[in-house]
Amino acid sequence: QLVCQGVPSQNILAVTFTNKAAGEMRERTMRLLESIGQPVRGAPLVTTFHALAVRLLREFGENIGIKRSFVIWDRDDSMRSIKSALKELGTEQEARPILSTISRKKSEDTRLSEYAAKTRTFYDTTVARVWEKYEAHMKAEGALDFDDLLLRVHELLQNSEIRALLQKRWTHVTIDEYQDTNAIQYEIARLLTGDGNNICVVGDLDQCIYTWRQARLENLLLFEKSFPG
């Protein structure tokens, strides 16, 4: 519909959550464009939040000190680092809940310095000490974990020149499964959309499956307030 109304297809950004969903959306988009005689080379970017983050960090990451050659740690890599940090600290705490806590805090856009400043319990202190070593391990290997991809893109989008360039590149933003967005994903969507408010989302409160990743149902419930008009 946007393309038929005159919006150049390459100016449309479509975001979802899984690679499978993005692949299916991409195939459907190609078929629709072909059916109206639109060249495939001018297709919208159909991607996931994390793949979009990788793309932007490869392109602009050096502006915030990230080398183009950064590597991406999966959960196994992260667990290996957390276990190593616990061993270095000589503590018997389990690695899994500590990694979950770090991931949850990053999803809430909480930085290590903020978390460390508010520690109240022995567990909080342990998490902060492990988190510090975890960050040091990643820095030594030139790595980012999945949560960092979103955090660092959010940081990147604070640059007004880069933000303006991307808002010009993608004048229209669409997001699927919007009920599964967390705080940092909401902020990324808001910054990419800008004052134009050309954003369309699809969501269903009954299909929220990412509460364990800090999905916020209020992002959908308050959509009209967040993006008036």
Tab-separated table of N, CA and C in Angstrom, residues 60-228:
chain	number	residue	atom	x	y	z
A	60	PHE	N	28.489	1.997	11.066
A	60	PHE	CA	28.760	3.234	11.797
A	60	PHE	C	29.447	3.040	13.143
A	61	GLY	N	29.699	1.805	13.533
A	61	GLY	CA	30.175	1.523	14.885
A	61	GLY	C	31.462	2.208	15.276
A	62	GLU	N	32.312	2.506	14.312
A	62	GLU	CA	33.586	3.151	14.635
A	62	GLU	C	33.373	4.522	15.267
A	63	ASN	N	32.195	5.103	15.055
A	63	ASN	CA	31.876	6.388	15.676
A	63	ASN	C	31.753	6.277	17.195
A	64	ILE	N	31.500	5.054	17.686
A	64	ILE	CA	31.409	4.856	19.138
A	64	ILE	C	32.444	3.825	19.604
A	65	GLY	N	33.514	3.696	18.820
A	65	GLY	CA	34.638	2.863	19.244
A	65	GLY	C	34.495	1.373	18.996
A	66	ILE	N	33.611	0.977	18.083
A	66	ILE	CA	33.432	-0.443	17.768
A	66	ILE	C	34.042	-0.739	16.399
A	67	LYS	N	34.966	-1.663	16.354
A	67	LYS	CA	35.608	-2.012	15.090
A	67	LYS	C	34.636	-2.787	14.204
A	68	ARG	N	34.779	-2.604	12.895
A	68	ARG	CA	33.911	-3.311	11.944
A	68	ARG	C	34.040	-4.824	12.075
A	69	SER	N	35.188	-5.275	12.570
A	69	SER	CA	35.470	-6.707	12.656
A	69	SER	C	34.989	-7.341	13.958
A	70	PHE	N	34.122	-6.643	14.723
A	70	PHE	CA	33.686	-7.197	16.009
A	70	PHE	C	33.035	-8.569	15.806
A	71	VAL	N	33.177	-9.425	16.815
A	71	VAL	CA	32.561	-10.748	16.784
A	71	VAL	C	31.344	-10.744	17.705
A	72	ILE	N	30.422	-11.663	17.456
A	72	ILE	CA	29.183	-11.726	18.228
A	72	ILE	C	29.192	-12.977	19.084
A	73	TRP	N	29.065	-12.804	20.381
A	73	TRP	CA	29.017	-13.936	21.297
A	73	TRP	C	27.597	-14.475	21.399
A	74	ASP	N	27.465	-15.799	21.312
A	74	ASP	CA	26.171	-16.424	21.585
A	74	ASP	C	26.108	-16.770	23.071
A	75	ARG	N	25.033	-17.412	23.482
A	75	ARG	CA	24.850	-17.692	24.917
A	75	ARG	C	25.942	-18.623	25.459
A	76	ASP	N	26.397	-19.557	24.653
A	76	ASP	CA	27.459	-20.459	25.102
A	76	ASP	C	28.743	-19.687	25.387
A	77	ASP	N	29.061	-18.727	24.517
A	77	ASP	CA	30.249	-17.894	24.737
A	77	ASP	C	30.105	-17.100	26.034
A	78	SER	N	28.904	-16.560	26.238
A	78	SER	CA	28.660	-15.775	27.441
A	78	SER	C	28.772	-16.631	28.703
A	79	MET	N	28.211	-17.831	28.647
A	79	MET	CA	28.289	-18.735	29.796
A	79	MET	C	29.740	-19.100	30.104
A	80	ARG	N	30.521	-19.325	29.082
A	80	ARG	CA	31.939	-19.638	29.277
A	80	ARG	C	32.635	-18.499	30.009
A	81	SER	N	32.346	-17.273	29.615
A	81	SER	CA	32.975	-16.117	30.242
A	81	SER	C	32.511	-15.937	31.684
A	82	ILE	N	31.212	-16.110	31.927
A	82	ILE	CA	30.681	-15.952	33.290
A	82	ILE	C	31.293	-16.997	34.223
A	83	LYS	N	31.377	-18.229	33.756
A	83	LYS	CA	31.969	-19.297	34.577
A	83	LYS	C	33.434	-18.984	34.878
A	84	SER	N	34.131	-18.443	33.885
A	84	SER	CA	35.534	-18.073	34.087
A	84	SER	C	35.652	-16.956	35.114
A	85	ALA	N	34.749	-15.989	35.030
A	85	ALA	CA	34.766	-14.874	35.985
A	85	ALA	C	34.492	-15.359	37.398
A	86	LEU	N	33.538	-16.270	37.545
A	86	LEU	CA	33.220	-16.813	38.865
A	86	LEU	C	34.411	-17.567	39.445
A	87	LYS	N	35.115	-18.282	38.572
A	87	LYS	CA	36.293	-19.022	39.011
A	87	LYS	C	37.387	-18.057	39.460
A	88	GLU	N	37.575	-16.978	38.707
A	88	GLU	CA	38.571	-15.969	39.065
A	88	GLU	C	38.251	-15.344	40.428
A	89	LEU	N	36.966	-15.167	40.693
A	89	LEU	CA	36.540	-14.537	41.945
A	89	LEU	C	36.471	-15.524	43.101
A	90	GLY	N	36.573	-16.821	42.779
A	90	GLY	CA	36.543	-17.837	43.823
A	90	GLY	C	35.210	-17.968	44.522
A	91	THR	N	34.115	-17.790	43.779
A	91	THR	CA	32.783	-17.883	44.366
A	91	THR	C	32.039	-19.095	43.825
A	92	GLU	N	31.128	-19.626	44.629
A	92	GLU	CA	30.379	-20.827	44.256
A	92	GLU	C	29.035	-20.513	43.599
A	93	GLN	N	28.755	-19.256	43.306
A	93	GLN	CA	27.479	-18.881	42.676
A	93	GLN	C	27.312	-19.588	41.328
A	94	GLU	N	26.055	-19.870	40.966
A	94	GLU	CA	25.777	-20.478	39.670
A	94	GLU	C	25.851	-19.429	38.573
A	95	ALA	N	26.325	-19.851	37.403
A	95	ALA	CA	26.528	-18.918	36.290
A	95	ALA	C	25.219	-18.502	35.627
A	96	ARG	N	24.290	-19.440	35.492
A	96	ARG	CA	23.087	-19.170	34.701
A	96	ARG	C	22.253	-18.000	35.233
A	97	PRO	N	21.899	-17.976	36.542
A	97	PRO	CA	21.108	-16.838	37.031
A	97	PRO	C	21.852	-15.511	36.947
A	98	ILE	N	23.170	-15.548	37.086
A	98	ILE	CA	23.938	-14.307	36.990
A	98	ILE	C	23.892	-13.768	35.567
A	99	LEU	N	24.066	-14.651	34.585
A	99	LEU	CA	23.969	-14.221	33.187
A	99	LEU	C	22.570	-13.691	32.886
A	100	SER	N	21.552	-14.344	33.429
A	100	SER	CA	20.168	-13.897	33.216
A	100	SER	C	19.945	-12.500	33.805
A	101	THR	N	20.534	-12.259	34.981
A	101	THR	CA	20.402	-10.943	35.609
A	101	THR	C	21.075	-9.869	34.765
A	102	ILE	N	22.269	-10.156	34.294
A	102	ILE	CA	22.992	-9.190	33.457
A	102	ILE	C	22.208	-8.897	32.178
A	103	SER	N	21.691	-9.957	31.562
A	103	SER	CA	20.920	-9.795	30.328
A	103	SER	C	19.661	-8.977	30.570
A	104	ARG	N	18.977	-9.269	31.692
A	104	ARG	CA	17.752	-8.535	32.012
A	104	ARG	C	18.037	-7.062	32.227
A	105	LYS	N	19.106	-6.762	32.934
A	105	LYS	CA	19.436	-5.364	33.201
A	105	LYS	C	19.818	-4.627	31.917
A	106	LYS	N	20.534	-5.302	31.036
A	106	LYS	CA	20.883	-4.670	29.758
A	106	LYS	C	19.621	-4.392	28.944
A	107	SER	N	18.658	-5.320	28.986
A	107	SER	CA	17.402	-5.135	28.252
A	107	SER	C	16.609	-3.950	28.794
A	108	GLU	N	16.863	-3.612	30.063
A	108	GLU	CA	16.205	-2.456	30.679
A	108	GLU	C	17.019	-1.182	30.490
A	109	ASP	N	18.093	-1.277	29.684
A	109	ASP	CA	18.983	-0.149	29.411
A	109	ASP	C	19.718	0.304	30.665
A	110	THR	N	20.073	-0.685	31.521
A	110	THR	CA	20.857	-0.410	32.724
A	110	THR	C	22.315	-0.747	32.452
A	111	ARG	N	23.199	0.174	32.735
A	111	ARG	CA	24.626	-0.047	32.519
A	111	ARG	C	25.278	-0.604	33.785
A	112	LEU	N	26.438	-1.200	33.620
A	112	LEU	CA	27.171	-1.782	34.746
A	112	LEU	C	27.399	-0.756	35.840
A	113	SER	N	27.818	0.441	35.478
A	113	SER	CA	28.103	1.475	36.484
A	113	SER	C	26.853	1.813	37.301
A	114	GLU	N	25.696	1.860	36.626
A	114	GLU	CA	24.440	2.156	37.322
A	114	GLU	C	24.077	1.026	38.271
A	115	TYR	N	24.231	-0.207	37.794
A	115	TYR	CA	23.884	-1.368	38.624
A	115	TYR	C	24.815	-1.451	39.833
A	116	ALA	N	26.113	-1.278	39.596
A	116	ALA	CA	27.094	-1.392	40.681
A	116	ALA	C	26.860	-0.343	41.760
A	117	ALA	N	26.383	0.825	41.349
A	117	ALA	CA	26.163	1.909	42.314
A	117	ALA	C	24.964	1.647	43.224
A	118	LYS	N	24.123	0.701	42.833
A	118	LYS	CA	22.896	0.448	43.603
A	118	LYS	C	22.872	-0.930	44.258
A	119	THR	N	24.021	-1.586	44.324
A	119	THR	CA	24.051	-2.922	44.931
A	119	THR	C	23.678	-2.844	46.406
A	120	ARG	N	22.852	-3.811	46.835
A	120	ARG	CA	22.394	-3.837	48.231
A	120	ARG	C	22.696	-5.174	48.908
A	121	THR	N	22.740	-6.245	48.122
A	121	THR	CA	22.904	-7.580	48.691
A	121	THR	C	24.213	-8.201	48.225
A	122	PHE	N	24.564	-9.317	48.858
A	122	PHE	CA	25.764	-10.048	48.449
A	122	PHE	C	25.630	-10.508	46.998
A	123	TYR	N	24.415	-10.959	46.625
A	123	TYR	CA	24.191	-11.406	45.239
A	123	TYR	C	24.411	-10.258	44.258
A	124	ASP	N	23.860	-9.068	44.574
A	124	ASP	CA	24.031	-7.912	43.697
A	124	ASP	C	25.512	-7.582	43.522
A	125	THR	N	26.248	-7.633	44.622
A	125	THR	CA	27.679	-7.327	44.569
A	125	THR	C	28.418	-8.335	43.704
A	126	THR	N	28.042	-9.617	43.841
A	126	THR	CA	28.662	-10.666	43.031
A	126	THR	C	28.372	-10.441	41.550
A	127	VAL	N	27.117	-10.136	41.237
A	127	VAL	CA	26.747	-9.880	39.842
A	127	VAL	C	27.576	-8.730	39.279
A	128	ALA	N	27.714	-7.650	40.039
A	128	ALA	CA	28.466	-6.490	39.574
A	128	ALA	C	29.927	-6.849	39.308
A	129	ARG	N	30.519	-7.641	40.190
A	129	ARG	CA	31.928	-8.029	40.019
A	129	ARG	C	32.102	-8.959	38.824
A	130	VAL	N	31.154	-9.889	38.665
A	130	VAL	CA	31.207	-10.797	37.511
A	130	VAL	C	30.976	-10.019	36.221
A	131	TRP	N	30.016	-9.118	36.248
A	131	TRP	CA	29.687	-8.300	35.071
A	131	TRP	C	30.916	-7.511	34.609
A	132	GLU	N	31.661	-6.973	35.565
A	132	GLU	CA	32.868	-6.202	35.221
A	132	GLU	C	33.882	-7.084	34.489
A	133	LYS	N	34.082	-8.294	34.985
A	133	LYS	CA	35.015	-9.209	34.335
A	133	LYS	C	34.478	-9.675	32.981
A	134	TYR	N	33.186	-9.897	32.919
A	134	TYR	CA	32.530	-10.300	31.667
A	134	TYR	C	32.764	-9.248	30.581
A	135	GLU	N	32.587	-7.982	30.942
A	135	GLU	CA	32.820	-6.904	29.980
A	135	GLU	C	34.291	-6.870	29.559
A	136	ALA	N	35.185	-7.116	30.500
A	136	ALA	CA	36.615	-7.118	30.186
A	136	ALA	C	36.957	-8.247	29.230
A	137	HIS	N	36.342	-9.426	29.443
A	137	HIS	CA	36.576	-10.560	28.542
A	137	HIS	C	36.129	-10.222	27.124
A	138	MET	N	34.935	-9.626	27.002
A	138	MET	CA	34.422	-9.288	25.664
A	138	MET	C	35.307	-8.246	24.989
A	139	LYS	N	35.737	-7.263	25.756
A	139	LYS	CA	36.592	-6.222	25.183
A	139	LYS	C	37.894	-6.817	24.673
A	140	ALA	N	38.448	-7.759	25.421
A	140	ALA	CA	39.709	-8.387	25.026
A	140	ALA	C	39.565	-9.173	23.729
A	141	GLU	N	38.381	-9.711	23.486
A	141	GLU	CA	38.148	-10.509	22.278
A	141	GLU	C	37.446	-9.712	21.176
A	142	GLY	N	37.233	-8.428	21.406
A	142	GLY	CA	36.554	-7.612	20.407
A	142	GLY	C	35.148	-8.108	20.130
A	143	ALA	N	34.433	-8.461	21.197
A	143	ALA	CA	33.127	-9.107	21.055
A	143	ALA	C	31.999	-8.279	21.647
A	144	LEU	N	30.799	-8.540	21.155
A	144	LEU	CA	29.557	-8.012	21.717
A	144	LEU	C	28.609	-9.182	21.893
A	145	ASP	N	27.801	-9.171	22.966
A	145	ASP	CA	26.782	-10.200	23.092
A	145	ASP	C	25.482	-9.683	22.477
A	146	PHE	N	24.430	-10.509	22.471
A	146	PHE	CA	23.188	-10.117	21.814
A	146	PHE	C	22.581	-8.862	22.434
A	147	ASP	N	22.684	-8.736	23.746
A	147	ASP	CA	22.132	-7.553	24.411
A	147	ASP	C	22.925	-6.306	24.045
A	148	ASP	N	24.245	-6.463	23.928
A	148	ASP	CA	25.094	-5.325	23.567
A	148	ASP	C	24.751	-4.775	22.192
A	149	LEU	N	24.363	-5.652	21.272
A	149	LEU	CA	24.036	-5.190	19.922
A	149	LEU	C	22.988	-4.084	19.981
A	150	LEU	N	21.950	-4.306	20.777
A	150	LEU	CA	20.880	-3.314	20.889
A	150	LEU	C	21.326	-2.097	21.708
A	151	LEU	N	22.036	-2.354	22.800
A	151	LEU	CA	22.512	-1.247	23.639
A	151	LEU	C	23.418	-0.304	22.868
A	152	ARG	N	24.340	-0.862	22.095
A	152	ARG	CA	25.295	-0.022	21.394
A	152	ARG	C	24.654	0.711	20.220
A	153	VAL	N	23.641	0.102	19.588
A	153	VAL	CA	22.910	0.820	18.538
A	153	VAL	C	22.131	1.980	19.146
A	154	HIS	N	21.555	1.750	20.310
A	154	HIS	CA	20.863	2.847	21.002
A	154	HIS	C	21.840	3.982	21.282
A	155	GLU	N	23.040	3.626	21.700
A	155	GLU	CA	24.081	4.636	21.923
A	155	GLU	C	24.435	5.337	20.614
A	156	LEU	N	24.573	4.572	19.551
A	156	LEU	CA	24.904	5.126	18.238
A	156	LEU	C	23.864	6.143	17.779
A	157	LEU	N	22.599	5.843	18.043
A	157	LEU	CA	21.512	6.706	17.584
A	157	LEU	C	21.406	8.007	18.369
A	158	GLN	N	22.228	8.166	19.399
A	158	GLN	CA	22.282	9.458	20.090
A	158	GLN	C	23.030	10.485	19.240
A	159	ASN	N	23.786	9.995	18.252
A	159	ASN	CA	24.503	10.881	17.324
A	159	ASN	C	23.496	11.476	16.347
A	160	SER	N	23.280	12.774	16.426
A	160	SER	CA	22.218	13.407	15.639
A	160	SER	C	22.444	13.296	14.141
A	161	GLU	N	23.703	13.326	13.694
A	161	GLU	CA	23.977	13.232	12.258
A	161	GLU	C	23.645	11.842	11.733
A	162	ILE	N	24.049	10.817	12.465
A	162	ILE	CA	23.751	9.444	12.046
A	162	ILE	C	22.254	9.194	12.113
A	163	ARG	N	21.627	9.678	13.169
A	163	ARG	CA	20.175	9.511	13.320
A	163	ARG	C	19.431	10.162	12.151
A	164	ALA	N	19.832	11.362	11.790
A	164	ALA	CA	19.178	12.065	10.680
A	164	ALA	C	19.393	11.324	9.360
A	165	LEU	N	20.587	10.777	9.168
A	165	LEU	CA	20.881	10.025	7.947
A	165	LEU	C	19.979	8.799	7.840
A	166	LEU	N	19.803	8.092	8.949
A	166	LEU	CA	18.988	6.879	8.943
A	166	LEU	C	17.503	7.196	8.813
A	167	GLN	N	17.073	8.299	9.415
A	167	GLN	CA	15.669	8.700	9.270
A	167	GLN	C	15.368	9.080	7.819
A	168	LYS	N	16.367	9.609	7.121
A	168	LYS	CA	16.208	9.925	5.701
A	168	LYS	C	16.247	8.650	4.864
A	169	ARG	N	17.079	7.695	5.286
A	169	ARG	CA	17.185	6.419	4.566
A	169	ARG	C	15.889	5.629	4.675
A	170	TRP	N	15.335	5.574	5.894
A	170	TRP	CA	14.081	4.835	6.122
A	170	TRP	C	13.027	5.814	6.625
A	171	THR	N	12.232	6.312	5.707
A	171	THR	CA	11.218	7.306	6.066
A	171	THR	C	9.977	6.669	6.664
A	172	HIS	N	9.820	5.362	6.458
A	172	HIS	CA	8.653	4.647	6.985
A	172	HIS	C	9.119	3.375	7.687
A	173	VAL	N	8.675	3.192	8.931
A	173	VAL	CA	9.090	2.052	9.756
A	173	VAL	C	7.870	1.199	10.085
A	174	THR	N	8.001	-0.111	9.913
A	174	THR	CA	6.942	-1.042	10.321
A	174	THR	C	7.547	-2.093	11.243
A	175	ILE	N	6.808	-2.456	12.279
A	175	ILE	CA	7.302	-3.438	13.247
A	175	ILE	C	6.233	-4.499	13.489
A	176	ASP	N	6.633	-5.745	13.343
A	176	ASP	CA	5.742	-6.881	13.576
A	176	ASP	C	5.925	-7.374	15.013
A	177	GLU	N	4.885	-8.003	15.571
A	177	GLU	CA	4.950	-8.557	16.936
A	177	GLU	C	5.396	-7.497	17.947
A	178	TYR	N	4.794	-6.331	17.846
A	178	TYR	CA	5.229	-5.182	18.646
A	178	TYR	C	5.054	-5.413	20.144
A	179	GLN	N	4.160	-6.326	20.516
A	179	GLN	CA	3.951	-6.588	21.946
A	179	GLN	C	5.193	-7.211	22.591
A	180	ASP	N	6.127	-7.687	21.774
A	180	ASP	CA	7.327	-8.331	22.308
A	180	ASP	C	8.520	-7.387	22.411
A	181	THR	N	8.332	-6.109	22.107
A	181	THR	CA	9.446	-5.164	22.235
A	181	THR	C	9.732	-4.858	23.703
A	182	ASN	N	11.009	-4.716	24.010
A	182	ASN	CA	11.385	-4.322	25.368
A	182	ASN	C	11.749	-2.836	25.376
A	183	ALA	N	12.274	-2.356	26.477
A	183	ALA	CA	12.536	-0.925	26.628
A	183	ALA	C	13.529	-0.411	25.593
A	184	ILE	N	14.600	-1.159	25.385
A	184	ILE	CA	15.641	-0.689	24.475
A	184	ILE	C	15.167	-0.752	23.021
A	185	GLN	N	14.376	-1.766	22.672
A	185	GLN	CA	13.848	-1.863	21.306
A	185	GLN	C	12.843	-0.748	21.024
A	186	TYR	N	12.061	-0.394	22.042
A	186	TYR	CA	11.143	0.738	21.899
A	186	TYR	C	11.927	2.014	21.612
A	187	GLU	N	13.016	2.227	22.348
A	187	GLU	CA	13.806	3.440	22.158
A	187	GLU	C	14.435	3.476	20.769
A	188	ILE	N	14.901	2.329	20.287
A	188	ILE	CA	15.484	2.266	18.944
A	188	ILE	C	14.430	2.629	17.899
A	189	ALA	N	13.222	2.076	18.055
A	189	ALA	CA	12.128	2.388	17.128
A	189	ALA	C	11.798	3.873	17.158
A	190	ARG	N	11.764	4.437	18.352
A	190	ARG	CA	11.429	5.859	18.496
A	190	ARG	C	12.476	6.742	17.831
A	191	LEU	N	13.741	6.410	18.026
A	191	LEU	CA	14.819	7.218	17.459
A	191	LEU	C	14.890	7.090	15.939
A	192	LEU	N	14.626	5.910	15.417
A	192	LEU	CA	14.645	5.729	13.964
A	192	LEU	C	13.462	6.426	13.304
A	193	THR	N	12.345	6.482	14.007
A	193	THR	CA	11.140	7.091	13.446
A	193	THR	C	11.233	8.611	13.417
A	194	GLY	N	11.741	9.186	14.483
A	194	GLY	CA	11.904	10.632	14.521
A	194	GLY	C	10.583	11.382	14.547
A	195	ASP	N	10.640	12.651	14.169
A	195	ASP	CA	9.456	13.508	14.238
A	195	ASP	C	8.412	13.194	13.173
A	196	GLY	N	8.820	12.468	12.126
A	196	GLY	CA	7.876	12.155	11.053
A	196	GLY	C	6.739	11.249	11.489
A	197	ASN	N	7.000	10.440	12.539
A	197	ASN	CA	5.992	9.514	13.072
A	197	ASN	C	5.385	8.598	12.016
A	198	ASN	N	6.161	8.287	10.961
A	198	ASN	CA	5.677	7.350	9.950
A	198	ASN	C	6.007	5.933	10.407
A	199	ILE	N	5.242	5.470	11.384
A	199	ILE	CA	5.471	4.135	11.937
A	199	ILE	C	4.150	3.386	12.014
A	200	CYS	N	4.210	2.108	11.663
A	200	CYS	CA	3.043	1.232	11.749
A	200	CYS	C	3.477	-0.043	12.458
A	201	VAL	N	2.730	-0.443	13.485
A	201	VAL	CA	3.085	-1.663	14.206
A	201	VAL	C	1.906	-2.625	14.221
A	202	VAL	N	2.239	-3.892	14.335
A	202	VAL	CA	1.231	-4.947	14.469
A	202	VAL	C	1.526	-5.694	15.752
A	203	GLY	N	0.515	-5.923	16.565
A	203	GLY	CA	0.754	-6.635	17.816
A	203	GLY	C	-0.514	-7.262	18.361
A	204	ASP	N	-0.339	-8.217	19.271
A	204	ASP	CA	-1.457	-8.913	19.897
A	204	ASP	C	-1.050	-9.210	21.341
A	205	LEU	N	-1.748	-8.621	22.288
A	205	LEU	CA	-1.385	-8.796	23.696
A	205	LEU	C	-1.391	-10.257	24.120
A	206	ASP	N	-2.227	-11.079	23.484
A	206	ASP	CA	-2.333	-12.491	23.852
A	206	ASP	C	-1.199	-13.336	23.290
A	207	GLN	N	-0.347	-12.733	22.473
A	207	GLN	CA	0.743	-13.501	21.860
A	207	GLN	C	2.117	-13.061	22.339
A	208	CYS	N	2.167	-12.410	23.484
A	208	CYS	CA	3.451	-11.977	24.031
A	208	CYS	C	4.232	-13.195	24.530
A	209	ILE	N	5.391	-13.462	23.925
A	209	ILE	CA	6.179	-14.653	24.296
A	209	ILE	C	7.570	-14.293	24.825
A	210	TYR	N	7.889	-12.989	24.888
A	210	TYR	CA	9.238	-12.605	25.271
A	210	TYR	C	9.294	-11.854	26.601
A	211	THR	N	8.391	-12.209	27.521
A	211	THR	CA	8.461	-11.570	28.837
A	211	THR	C	9.800	-11.869	29.514
A	212	TRP	N	10.368	-13.024	29.223
A	212	TRP	CA	11.673	-13.374	29.804
A	212	TRP	C	12.791	-12.501	29.242
A	213	ARG	N	12.510	-11.804	28.133
A	213	ARG	CA	13.452	-10.820	27.602
A	213	ARG	C	12.989	-9.400	27.909
A	214	GLN	N	12.165	-9.285	28.915
A	214	GLN	CA	11.666	-7.985	29.393
A	214	GLN	C	10.761	-7.281	28.389
A	215	ALA	N	9.990	-8.068	27.613
A	215	ALA	CA	8.997	-7.461	26.726
A	215	ALA	C	8.026	-6.629	27.551
A	216	ARG	N	7.634	-5.462	27.037
A	216	ARG	CA	6.752	-4.551	27.768
A	216	ARG	C	5.434	-4.397	27.009
A	217	LEU	N	4.380	-4.951	27.557
A	217	LEU	CA	3.076	-4.847	26.913
A	217	LEU	C	2.634	-3.393	26.782
A	218	GLU	N	3.096	-2.530	27.701
A	218	GLU	CA	2.684	-1.131	27.637
A	218	GLU	C	3.180	-0.436	26.371
A	219	ASN	N	4.227	-0.994	25.730
A	219	ASN	CA	4.665	-0.413	24.462
A	219	ASN	C	3.536	-0.434	23.439
A	220	LEU	N	2.757	-1.520	23.445
A	220	LEU	CA	1.618	-1.629	22.534
A	220	LEU	C	0.419	-0.851	23.067
A	221	LEU	N	0.162	-0.984	24.367
A	221	LEU	CA	-0.993	-0.310	24.956
A	221	LEU	C	-0.900	1.212	24.843
A	222	LEU	N	0.328	1.730	24.917
A	222	LEU	CA	0.535	3.183	24.887
A	222	LEU	C	1.036	3.681	23.539
A	223	PHE	N	0.863	2.860	22.516
A	223	PHE	CA	1.410	3.208	21.198
A	223	PHE	C	0.920	4.568	20.710
A	224	GLU	N	-0.380	4.808	20.796
A	224	GLU	CA	-0.944	6.053	20.279
A	224	GLU	C	-0.451	7.275	21.048
A	225	LYS	N	-0.105	7.072	22.318
A	225	LYS	CA	0.455	8.172	23.116
A	225	LYS	C	1.925	8.382	22.760
A	226	SER	N	2.627	7.280	22.503
A	226	SER	CA	4.061	7.372	22.170
A	226	SER	C	4.273	7.984	20.796
A	227	PHE	N	3.369	7.647	19.868
A	227	PHE	CA	3.490	8.124	18.485
A	227	PHE	C	2.174	8.794	18.071
A	228	PRO	N	1.886	9.969	18.590
A	228	PRO	CA	0.607	10.628	18.302
A	228	PRO	C	0.400	10.887	16.808
